[in-house]
PDB file of C-alpha atoms in Angstrom:
ATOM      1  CA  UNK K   1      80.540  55.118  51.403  1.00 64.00           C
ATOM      2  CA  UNK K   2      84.123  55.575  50.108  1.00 72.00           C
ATOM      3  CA  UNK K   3      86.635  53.645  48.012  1.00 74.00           C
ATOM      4  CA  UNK K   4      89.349  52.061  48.816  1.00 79.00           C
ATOM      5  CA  UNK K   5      90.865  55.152  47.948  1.00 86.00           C
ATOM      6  CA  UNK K   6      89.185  57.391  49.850  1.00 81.00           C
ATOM      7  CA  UNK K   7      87.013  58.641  47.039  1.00 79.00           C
ATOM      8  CA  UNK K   8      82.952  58.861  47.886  1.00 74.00           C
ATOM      9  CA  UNK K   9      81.054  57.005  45.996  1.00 70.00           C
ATOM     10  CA  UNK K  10      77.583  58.214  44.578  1.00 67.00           C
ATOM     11  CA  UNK K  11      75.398  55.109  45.330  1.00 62.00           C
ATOM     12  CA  UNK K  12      71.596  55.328  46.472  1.00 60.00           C
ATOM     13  CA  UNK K  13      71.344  53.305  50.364  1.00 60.00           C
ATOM     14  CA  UNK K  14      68.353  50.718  50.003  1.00 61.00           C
ATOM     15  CA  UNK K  15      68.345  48.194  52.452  1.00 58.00           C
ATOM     16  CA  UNK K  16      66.191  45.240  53.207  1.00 61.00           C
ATOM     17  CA  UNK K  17      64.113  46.088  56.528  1.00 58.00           C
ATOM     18  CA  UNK K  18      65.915  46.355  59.780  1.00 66.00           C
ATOM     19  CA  UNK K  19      69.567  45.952  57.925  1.00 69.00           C
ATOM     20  CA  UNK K  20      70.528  49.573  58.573  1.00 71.00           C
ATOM     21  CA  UNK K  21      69.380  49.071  62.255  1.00 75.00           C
ATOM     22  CA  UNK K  22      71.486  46.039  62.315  1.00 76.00           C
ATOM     23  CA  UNK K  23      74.470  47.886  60.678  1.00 76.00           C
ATOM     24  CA  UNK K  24      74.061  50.779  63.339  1.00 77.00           C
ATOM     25  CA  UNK K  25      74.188  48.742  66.396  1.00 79.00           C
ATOM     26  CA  UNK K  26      76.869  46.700  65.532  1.00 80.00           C
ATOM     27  CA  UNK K  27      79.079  49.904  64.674  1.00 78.00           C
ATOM     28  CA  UNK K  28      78.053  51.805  67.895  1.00 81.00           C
ATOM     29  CA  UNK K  29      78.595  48.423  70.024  1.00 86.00           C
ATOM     30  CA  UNK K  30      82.270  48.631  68.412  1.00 85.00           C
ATOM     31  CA  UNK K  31      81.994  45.844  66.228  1.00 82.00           C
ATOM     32  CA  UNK K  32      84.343  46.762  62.861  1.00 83.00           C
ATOM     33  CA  UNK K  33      82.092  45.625  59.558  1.00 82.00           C
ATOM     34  CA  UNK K  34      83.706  44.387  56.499  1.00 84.00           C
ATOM     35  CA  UNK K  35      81.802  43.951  53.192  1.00 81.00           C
ATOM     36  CA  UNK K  36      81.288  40.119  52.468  1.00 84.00           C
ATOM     37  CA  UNK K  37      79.953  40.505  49.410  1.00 86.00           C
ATOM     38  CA  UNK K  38      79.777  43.284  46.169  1.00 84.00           C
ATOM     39  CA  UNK K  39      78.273  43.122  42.500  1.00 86.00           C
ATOM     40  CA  UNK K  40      76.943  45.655  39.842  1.00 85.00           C
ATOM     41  CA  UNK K  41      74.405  45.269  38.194  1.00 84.00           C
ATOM     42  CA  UNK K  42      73.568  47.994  35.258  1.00 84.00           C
ATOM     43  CA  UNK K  43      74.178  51.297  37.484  1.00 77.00           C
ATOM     44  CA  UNK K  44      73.247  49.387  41.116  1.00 78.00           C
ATOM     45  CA  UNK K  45      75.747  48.627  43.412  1.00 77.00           C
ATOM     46  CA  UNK K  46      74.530  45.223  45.788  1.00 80.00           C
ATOM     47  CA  UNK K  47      76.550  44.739  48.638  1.00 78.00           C
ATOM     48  CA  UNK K  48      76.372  42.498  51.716  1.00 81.00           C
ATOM     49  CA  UNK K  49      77.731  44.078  55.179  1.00 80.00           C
ATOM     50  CA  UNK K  50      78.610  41.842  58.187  1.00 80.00           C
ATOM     51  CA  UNK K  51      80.657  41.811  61.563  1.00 81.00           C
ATOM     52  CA  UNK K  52      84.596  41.321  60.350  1.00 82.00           C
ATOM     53  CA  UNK K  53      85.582  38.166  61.161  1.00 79.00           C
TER      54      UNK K  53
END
């Protein structure tokens, strides 16, 4: 995951079961993803991934 910038960011990847499926299919089908949601909390980074509208 990278910044608007470019610049990687150091996050740990937890998702909820079957989202990274989800996110895989919809990239490899062609689909482009935007990020629909984002908040930190302490040092965690929660974001929400979906089709781009």
């Amino acid at each position: 995951m990278t910044d608007k910038n470019g610049n990687k960011i150091s996050a740990e990847n937890r998702v909820r079961s079957g989202g990274t499926e989800k996110t895989l299919r919809a990239v490899f089908s062609g689909h482009e993803l935007e990020v629909l949601e984002f908040k930190k909390e302490d040092f965690w980074y929660y974001l929400e991934v979906g089709i781009k509208k």
